[in-house]
Coordinates of C-alpha atoms and ligand atoms in Angstrom, one line a residue:
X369 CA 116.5 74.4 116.1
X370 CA 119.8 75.1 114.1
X371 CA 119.7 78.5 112.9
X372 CA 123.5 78.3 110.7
X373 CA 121.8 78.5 107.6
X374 CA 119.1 81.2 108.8
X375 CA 121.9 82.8 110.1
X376 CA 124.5 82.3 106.7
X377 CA 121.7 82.9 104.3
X378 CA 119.2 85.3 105.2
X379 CA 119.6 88.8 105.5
X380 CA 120.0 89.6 109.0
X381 CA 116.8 92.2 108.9
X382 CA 114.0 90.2 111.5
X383 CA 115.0 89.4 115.0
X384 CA 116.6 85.9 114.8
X385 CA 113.6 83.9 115.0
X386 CA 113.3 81.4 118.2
X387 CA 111.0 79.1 116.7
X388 CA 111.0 76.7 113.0
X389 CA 107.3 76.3 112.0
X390 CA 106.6 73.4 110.0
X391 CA 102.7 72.7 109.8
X392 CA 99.5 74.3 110.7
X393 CA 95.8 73.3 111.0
X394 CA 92.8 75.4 111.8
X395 CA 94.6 77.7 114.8
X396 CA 97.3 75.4 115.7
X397 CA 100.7 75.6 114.6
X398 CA 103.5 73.4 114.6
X399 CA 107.0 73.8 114.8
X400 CA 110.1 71.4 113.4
X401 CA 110.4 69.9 117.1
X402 CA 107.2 68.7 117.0
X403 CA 105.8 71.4 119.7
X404 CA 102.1 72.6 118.9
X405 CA 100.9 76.3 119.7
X406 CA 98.0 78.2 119.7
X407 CA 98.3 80.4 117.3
X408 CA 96.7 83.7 118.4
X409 CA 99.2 85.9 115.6
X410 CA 97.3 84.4 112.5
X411 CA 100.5 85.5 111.0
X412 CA 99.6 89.0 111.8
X413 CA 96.2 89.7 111.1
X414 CA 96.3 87.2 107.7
X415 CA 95.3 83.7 108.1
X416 CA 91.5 84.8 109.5
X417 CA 90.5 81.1 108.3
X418 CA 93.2 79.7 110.2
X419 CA 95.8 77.7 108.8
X420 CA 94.5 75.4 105.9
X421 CA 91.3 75.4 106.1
X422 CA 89.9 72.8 103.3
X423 CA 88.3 75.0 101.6
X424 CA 90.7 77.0 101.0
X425 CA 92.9 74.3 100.7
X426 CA 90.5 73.0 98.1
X427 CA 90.1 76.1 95.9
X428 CA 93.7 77.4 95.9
X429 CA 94.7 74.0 94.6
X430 CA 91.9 73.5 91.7
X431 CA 92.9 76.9 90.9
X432 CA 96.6 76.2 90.6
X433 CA 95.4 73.0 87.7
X434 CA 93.7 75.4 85.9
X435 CA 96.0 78.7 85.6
X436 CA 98.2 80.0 88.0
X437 CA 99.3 83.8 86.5
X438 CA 98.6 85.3 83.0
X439 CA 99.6 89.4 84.0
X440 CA 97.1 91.9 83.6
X441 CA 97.4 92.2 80.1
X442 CA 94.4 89.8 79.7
X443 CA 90.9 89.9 81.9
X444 CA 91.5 87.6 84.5
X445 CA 87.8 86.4 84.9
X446 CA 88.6 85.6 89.2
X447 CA 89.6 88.9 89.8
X448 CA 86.1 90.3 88.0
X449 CA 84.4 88.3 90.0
X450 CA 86.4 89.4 93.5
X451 CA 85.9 93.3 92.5
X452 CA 82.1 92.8 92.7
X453 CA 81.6 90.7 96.1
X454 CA 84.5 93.8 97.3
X455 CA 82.2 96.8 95.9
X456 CA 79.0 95.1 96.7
X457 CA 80.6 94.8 100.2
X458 CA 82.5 98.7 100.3
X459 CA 80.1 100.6 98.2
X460 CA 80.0 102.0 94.3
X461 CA 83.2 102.0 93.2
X462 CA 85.7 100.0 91.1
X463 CA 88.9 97.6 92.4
X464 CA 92.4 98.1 91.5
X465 CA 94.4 94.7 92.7
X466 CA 98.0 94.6 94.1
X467 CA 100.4 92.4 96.3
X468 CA 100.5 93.8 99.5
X469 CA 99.2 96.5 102.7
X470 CA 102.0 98.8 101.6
X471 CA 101.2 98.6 97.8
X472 CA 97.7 98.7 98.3
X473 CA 98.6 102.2 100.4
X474 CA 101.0 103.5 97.6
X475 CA 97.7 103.0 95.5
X476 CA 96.1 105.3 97.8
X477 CA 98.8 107.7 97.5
X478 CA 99.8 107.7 94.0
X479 CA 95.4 107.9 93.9
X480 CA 95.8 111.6 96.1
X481 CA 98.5 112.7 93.8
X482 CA 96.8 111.9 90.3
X483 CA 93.6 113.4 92.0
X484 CA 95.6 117.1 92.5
X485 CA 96.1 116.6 88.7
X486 CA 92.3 117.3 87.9
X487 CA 90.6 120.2 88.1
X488 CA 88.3 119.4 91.5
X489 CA 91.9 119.6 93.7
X490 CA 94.2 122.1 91.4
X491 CA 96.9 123.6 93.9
X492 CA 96.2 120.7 96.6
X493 CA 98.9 118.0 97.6
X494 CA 100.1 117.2 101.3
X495 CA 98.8 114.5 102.8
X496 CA 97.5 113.9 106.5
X497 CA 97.9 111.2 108.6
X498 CA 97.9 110.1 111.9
X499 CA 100.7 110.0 114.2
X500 CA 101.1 106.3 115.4
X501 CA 100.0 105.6 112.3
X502 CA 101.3 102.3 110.2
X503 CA 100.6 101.6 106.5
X504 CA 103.6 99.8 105.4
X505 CA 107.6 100.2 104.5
X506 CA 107.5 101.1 101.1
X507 CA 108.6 104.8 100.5
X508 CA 105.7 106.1 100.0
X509 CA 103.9 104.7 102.6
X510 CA 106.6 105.7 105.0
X511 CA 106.3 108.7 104.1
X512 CA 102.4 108.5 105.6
X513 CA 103.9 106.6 108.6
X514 CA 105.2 109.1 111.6
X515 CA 106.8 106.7 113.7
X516 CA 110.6 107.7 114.0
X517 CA 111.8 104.1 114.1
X518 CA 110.3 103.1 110.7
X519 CA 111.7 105.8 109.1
X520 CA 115.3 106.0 110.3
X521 CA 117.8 105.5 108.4
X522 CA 115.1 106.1 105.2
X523 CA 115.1 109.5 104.9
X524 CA 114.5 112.0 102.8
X525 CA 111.0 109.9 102.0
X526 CA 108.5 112.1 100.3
X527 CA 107.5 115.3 100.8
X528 CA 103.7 117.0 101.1
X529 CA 102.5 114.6 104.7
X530 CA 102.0 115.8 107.7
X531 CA 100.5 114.5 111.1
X532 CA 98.0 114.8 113.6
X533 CA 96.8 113.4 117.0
X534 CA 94.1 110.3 116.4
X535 CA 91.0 111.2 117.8
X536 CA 92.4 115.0 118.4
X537 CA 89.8 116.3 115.7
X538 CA 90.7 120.1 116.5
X539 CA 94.3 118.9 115.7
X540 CA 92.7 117.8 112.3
X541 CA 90.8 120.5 111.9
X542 CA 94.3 123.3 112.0
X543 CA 96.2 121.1 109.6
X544 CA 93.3 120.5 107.4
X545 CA 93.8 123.2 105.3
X546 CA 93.1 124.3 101.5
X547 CA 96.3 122.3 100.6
X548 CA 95.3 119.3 101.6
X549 CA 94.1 116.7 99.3
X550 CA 93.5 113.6 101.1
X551 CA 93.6 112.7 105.1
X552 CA 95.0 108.3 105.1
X553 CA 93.8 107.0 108.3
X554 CA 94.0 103.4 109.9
X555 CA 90.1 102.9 111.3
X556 CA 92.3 100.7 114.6
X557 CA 95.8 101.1 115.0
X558 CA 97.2 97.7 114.4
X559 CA 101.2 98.1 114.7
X560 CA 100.0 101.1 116.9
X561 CA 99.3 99.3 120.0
X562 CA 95.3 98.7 119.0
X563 CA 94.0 102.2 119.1
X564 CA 91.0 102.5 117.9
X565 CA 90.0 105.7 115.8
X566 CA 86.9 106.7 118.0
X567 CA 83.2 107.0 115.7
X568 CA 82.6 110.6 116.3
X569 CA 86.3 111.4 115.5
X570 CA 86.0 109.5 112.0
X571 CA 82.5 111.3 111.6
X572 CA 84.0 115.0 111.9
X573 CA 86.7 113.8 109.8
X574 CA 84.5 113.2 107.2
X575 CA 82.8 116.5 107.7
X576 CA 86.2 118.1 107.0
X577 CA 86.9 116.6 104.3
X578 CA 83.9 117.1 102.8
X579 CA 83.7 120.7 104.2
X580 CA 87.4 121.8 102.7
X581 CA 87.0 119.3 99.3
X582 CA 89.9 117.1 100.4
X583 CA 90.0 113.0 99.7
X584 CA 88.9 110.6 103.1
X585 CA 91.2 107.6 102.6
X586 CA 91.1 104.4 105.3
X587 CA 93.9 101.9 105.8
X588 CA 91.8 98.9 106.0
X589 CA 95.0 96.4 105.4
X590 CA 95.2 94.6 109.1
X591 CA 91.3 96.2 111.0
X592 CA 89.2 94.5 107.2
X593 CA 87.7 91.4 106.0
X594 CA 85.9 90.8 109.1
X595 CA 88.6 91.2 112.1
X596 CA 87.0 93.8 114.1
X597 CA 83.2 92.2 114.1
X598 CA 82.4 94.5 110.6
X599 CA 83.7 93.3 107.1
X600 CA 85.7 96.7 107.3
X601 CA 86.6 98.4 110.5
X602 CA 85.0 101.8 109.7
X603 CA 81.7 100.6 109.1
X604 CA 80.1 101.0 112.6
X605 CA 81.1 104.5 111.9
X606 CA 78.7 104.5 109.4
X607 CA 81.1 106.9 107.4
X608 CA 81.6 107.0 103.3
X609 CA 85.4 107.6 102.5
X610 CA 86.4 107.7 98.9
X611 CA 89.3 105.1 99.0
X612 CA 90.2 102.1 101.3
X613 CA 93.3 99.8 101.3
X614 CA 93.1 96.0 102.0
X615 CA 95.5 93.4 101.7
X616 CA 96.7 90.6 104.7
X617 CA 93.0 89.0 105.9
X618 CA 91.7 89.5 101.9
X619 CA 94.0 86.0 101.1
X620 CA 94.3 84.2 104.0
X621 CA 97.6 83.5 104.0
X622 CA 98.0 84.1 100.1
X623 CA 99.4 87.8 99.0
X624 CA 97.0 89.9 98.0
X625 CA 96.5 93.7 98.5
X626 CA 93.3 95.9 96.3
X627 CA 92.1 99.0 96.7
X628 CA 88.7 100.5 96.1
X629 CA 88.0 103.8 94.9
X630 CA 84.6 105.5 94.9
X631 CA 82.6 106.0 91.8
X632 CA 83.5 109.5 91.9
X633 CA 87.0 109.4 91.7
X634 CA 87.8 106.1 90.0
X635 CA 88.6 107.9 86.7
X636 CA 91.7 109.6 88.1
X637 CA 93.4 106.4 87.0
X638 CA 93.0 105.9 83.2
X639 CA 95.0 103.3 81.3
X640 CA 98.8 103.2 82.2
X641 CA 98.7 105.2 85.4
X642 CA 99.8 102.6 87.4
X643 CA 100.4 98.6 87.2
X644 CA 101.6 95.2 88.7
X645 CA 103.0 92.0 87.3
X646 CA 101.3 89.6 90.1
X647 CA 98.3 92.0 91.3
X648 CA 95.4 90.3 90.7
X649 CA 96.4 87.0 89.5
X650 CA 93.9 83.9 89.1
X651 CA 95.3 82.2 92.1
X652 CA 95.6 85.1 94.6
X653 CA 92.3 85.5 93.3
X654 CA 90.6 82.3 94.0
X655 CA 92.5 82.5 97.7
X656 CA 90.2 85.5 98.1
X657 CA 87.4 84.1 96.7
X658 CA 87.6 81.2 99.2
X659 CA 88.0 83.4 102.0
X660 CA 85.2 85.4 101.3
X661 CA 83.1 81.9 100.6
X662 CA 83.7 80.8 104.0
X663 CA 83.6 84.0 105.7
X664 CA 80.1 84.5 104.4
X665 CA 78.9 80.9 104.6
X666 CA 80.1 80.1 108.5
X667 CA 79.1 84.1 109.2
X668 CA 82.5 84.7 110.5
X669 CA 82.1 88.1 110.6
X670 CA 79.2 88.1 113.3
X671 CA 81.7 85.6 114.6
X672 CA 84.7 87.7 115.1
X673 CA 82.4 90.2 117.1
X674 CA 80.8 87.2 119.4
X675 CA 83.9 85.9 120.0
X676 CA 86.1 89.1 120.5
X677 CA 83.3 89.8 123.3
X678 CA 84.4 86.7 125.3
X679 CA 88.2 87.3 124.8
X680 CA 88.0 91.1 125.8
X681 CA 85.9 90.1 128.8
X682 CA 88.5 87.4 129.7
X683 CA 91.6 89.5 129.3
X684 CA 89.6 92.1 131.3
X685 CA 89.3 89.8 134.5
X686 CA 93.2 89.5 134.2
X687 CA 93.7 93.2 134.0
X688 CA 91.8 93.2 137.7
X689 CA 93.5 90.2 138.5
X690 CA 96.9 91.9 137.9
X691 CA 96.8 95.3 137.9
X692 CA 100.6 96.2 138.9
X693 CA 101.6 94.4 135.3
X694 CA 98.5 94.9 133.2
X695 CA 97.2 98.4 132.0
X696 CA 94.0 97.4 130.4
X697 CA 92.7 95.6 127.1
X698 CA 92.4 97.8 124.0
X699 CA 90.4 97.0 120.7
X700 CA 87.3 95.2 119.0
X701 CA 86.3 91.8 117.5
X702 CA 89.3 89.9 117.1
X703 CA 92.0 93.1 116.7
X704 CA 92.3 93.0 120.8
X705 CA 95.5 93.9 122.8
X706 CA 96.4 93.8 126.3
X707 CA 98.6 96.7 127.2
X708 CA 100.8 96.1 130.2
X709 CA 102.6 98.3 132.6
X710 CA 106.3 97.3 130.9
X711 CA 108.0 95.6 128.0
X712 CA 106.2 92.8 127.3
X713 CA 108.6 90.7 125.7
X714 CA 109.0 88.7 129.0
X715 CA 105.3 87.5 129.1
X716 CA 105.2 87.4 125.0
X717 CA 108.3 84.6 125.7
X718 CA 106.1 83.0 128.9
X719 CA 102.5 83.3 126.6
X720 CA 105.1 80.8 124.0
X721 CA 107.2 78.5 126.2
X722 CA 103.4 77.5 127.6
X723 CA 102.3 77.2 123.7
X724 CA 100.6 80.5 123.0
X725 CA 101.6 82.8 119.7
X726 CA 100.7 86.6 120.2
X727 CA 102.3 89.5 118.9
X728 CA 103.7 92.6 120.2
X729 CA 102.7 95.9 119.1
X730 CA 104.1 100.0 120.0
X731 CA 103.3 101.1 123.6
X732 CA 103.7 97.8 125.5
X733 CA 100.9 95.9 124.3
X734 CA 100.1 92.4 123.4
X735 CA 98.1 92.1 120.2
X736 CA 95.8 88.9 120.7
X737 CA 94.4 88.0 116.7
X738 CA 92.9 84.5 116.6
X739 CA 91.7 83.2 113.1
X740 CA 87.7 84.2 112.5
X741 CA 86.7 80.9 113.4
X742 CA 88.2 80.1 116.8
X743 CA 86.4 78.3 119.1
X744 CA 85.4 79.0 122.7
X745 CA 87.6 76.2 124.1
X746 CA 90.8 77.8 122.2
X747 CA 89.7 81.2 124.0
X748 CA 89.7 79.8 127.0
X749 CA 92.5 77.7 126.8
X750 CA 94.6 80.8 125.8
X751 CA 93.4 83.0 128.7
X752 CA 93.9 79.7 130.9
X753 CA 97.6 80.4 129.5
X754 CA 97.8 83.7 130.0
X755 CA 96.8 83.9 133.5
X756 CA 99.4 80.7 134.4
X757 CA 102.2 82.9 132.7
X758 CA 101.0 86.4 134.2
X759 CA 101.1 84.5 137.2
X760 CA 104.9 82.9 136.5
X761 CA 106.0 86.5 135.6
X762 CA 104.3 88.0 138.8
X763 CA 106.4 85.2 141.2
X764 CA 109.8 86.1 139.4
X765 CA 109.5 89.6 139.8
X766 CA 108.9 89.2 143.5
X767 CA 111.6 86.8 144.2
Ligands
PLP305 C1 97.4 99.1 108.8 C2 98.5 98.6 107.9 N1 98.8 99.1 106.8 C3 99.7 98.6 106.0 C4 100.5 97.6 106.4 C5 101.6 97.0 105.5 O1 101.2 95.8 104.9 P1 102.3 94.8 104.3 O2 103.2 94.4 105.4 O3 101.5 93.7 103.7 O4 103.0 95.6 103.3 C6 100.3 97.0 107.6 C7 101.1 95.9 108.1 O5 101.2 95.5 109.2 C8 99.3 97.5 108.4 O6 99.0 97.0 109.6

């Protein structure tokens, strides 16, 4: 691979990248050397049909014939459609449509600060998150993020948030306090290391809320659309928050972000309040719809759970089989990490020179997020790959 031109062209901002993907089908990818991986990254969390799936394929194409972007200015008759499979999948409420996780968070935000506008949440304004938290780089959703090394260099970001333990609910419950309007939590830490927000923990937070009149807002952007084993990762909570944020699984590889707001609360944004060029646009639109078509039709999100079962129980032998590098596997459905002793970037570079893409997360862990509809014999074949590189990395270190 000849990276001049990455190199002369590009702003110098990701890690220089050590592989030139070309081409990819269902969970294989391809790179410009003609090497095929397994592509366990789904391009973080997005491409939950795997990589051109004809459907998909299909729709997004027949959509771009017919029109590709008309602004919100006009009623986009796709994006109707997509807010009422979302709400009848969420709950009452209404959609607003954006681009991305972080502008699907700023929604959320700019949602908590028109809220302390109105006369339910007069005096009310900070924010509370979670520390370890991610929602995204824009400033405002920085501003929810704790984690110094997103936010160096940024700062001053905005002012009213504050943090708090996950799953520390007495933490919560001392910085809940009658100036708080809204708590922003991810239901699984993705960037986090896969952390799951325990169910009890989201139950009392809901209490709180409700308790001390302050908004329950989930980061749904990398955990929804079927990932964990539930269309949204919160539901087996069995919770009712009064805003979520999805974007990254909701196209499938095209940007999309939306949030939902309950009934309730919807109001707080009247005509003008806020807006997007792109959000919401037929084609982003009809990449949704076709990702929701085929996660419903081929019941992907039972899928996700079935499947995630069989990888968590495979990575678990390994954790047994090694446990001087491996700590021990972390997550649900198909949002599963391995967390290892060390740095993983040596076995992340192993897991690839034998053909399998995974991602790193915070805290030494692997994130392992295969498209919805992987098979068995992918699974096995990346845990086949997993143990012969463990097992490389194992015989180095003792040399
Ligand atoms: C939970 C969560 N929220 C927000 C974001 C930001 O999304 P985007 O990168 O699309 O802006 C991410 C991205 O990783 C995420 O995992």
């Amino acid at each position: 691979m000849d990276s001049t031109d990455h190199k002369k062209f590009l702003i110098g901002n990701y890690a220089s990248p050590v592989l030139e993907i070309v081409r990819g089908e269902g969970a294989k990818l391809w790179d410009s050397e003609g090497r095929e991986f397994l592509d366990f990254t789904s391009g973080i969390a997005v491409t939950n049909l795997g990589h051109c799936h004809p459907h998909w394929t299909e729709q997004v194409s027949r959509q771009a014939e017919k029109i590709v972007h008309c602004s919100n200015l006009y009623s986009i008759p796709e994006q109707v459609r997509l807010a009422k499979r979302l709400v009848s999948e969420i709950g009452p409420g209404k959609m607003l449509f954006c681009n991305s996780g972080a502008e699907a968070n700023e929604g959320l935000i700019k949602f908590a600060r028109l809220a302390s506008g109105t006369p339910d949440f007069q005096g009310k304004g900070k924010i509370l998150a979670a520390e370890n938290a991610f929602h995204g780089r824009t400033m405002g959703a920085l501003s929810a993020t704790a984690s110094p090394k997103y936010r160096k260099g940024f700062e001053p970001l905005l002012d009213g948030f504050e943090f708090a333990p996950l799953n520390d609910l007495d933490a919560w419950d001392r910085k809940l306090d009658d100036k708080t309007i809204a708590v922003l939590i991810e239901s699984i830490q993705g960037e986090g290391g896969i952390h799951e927000a325990r169910d009890d923990f989201l139950q009392g937070l809901e209490k709180l809320c409700r308790e001390r009149n302050a908004l329950l807002m989930i980061d749904e952007v990398q955990s929804g659309i079927g990932r964990t084993g539930d269309f949204l990762g919160y539901h087996q909570s069995g919770i009712s928050p009064d805003a979520v944020a999805l974007a990254k699984g909701l196209g499938g590889g095209f940007p999309i972000g939306a949030f939902w707001i309950s009934d309730q609360w919807s109001a707080v944004f009247k005509p003008g309040s806020h807006g997007t060029t792109f959000g919401g646009s037929p084609l982003a639109c009809a990449a949704a719809h076709a990702v929701l078509d085929v996660i419903e039709n081929d019941g992907l999100v039972e899928a996700a759970r079935e499947k995630g079962l069989v990888l968590h129980a495979g990575l678990s032998r390994l954790v047994e089989r090694f446990p001087t590098m491996l700590e021990e596997v972390r997550g649900r459905g198909l949002m599963i990490a391995l967390a290892m002793e060390n740095d993983p970037a040596e076995l992340i570079a192993s897991l690839r020179e034998k053909g399998l893409l995974v991602v790193g997360a915070a805290g030494n862990a692997i994130r392992f997020l295969p498209p919805l509809n992987v098979d068995d014999a992918e699974i096995e074949q990346a845990l086949n790959i997993t143990e012969d590189a463990l097992a490389s990395c194992q015989t180095k270190k003792s040399e």
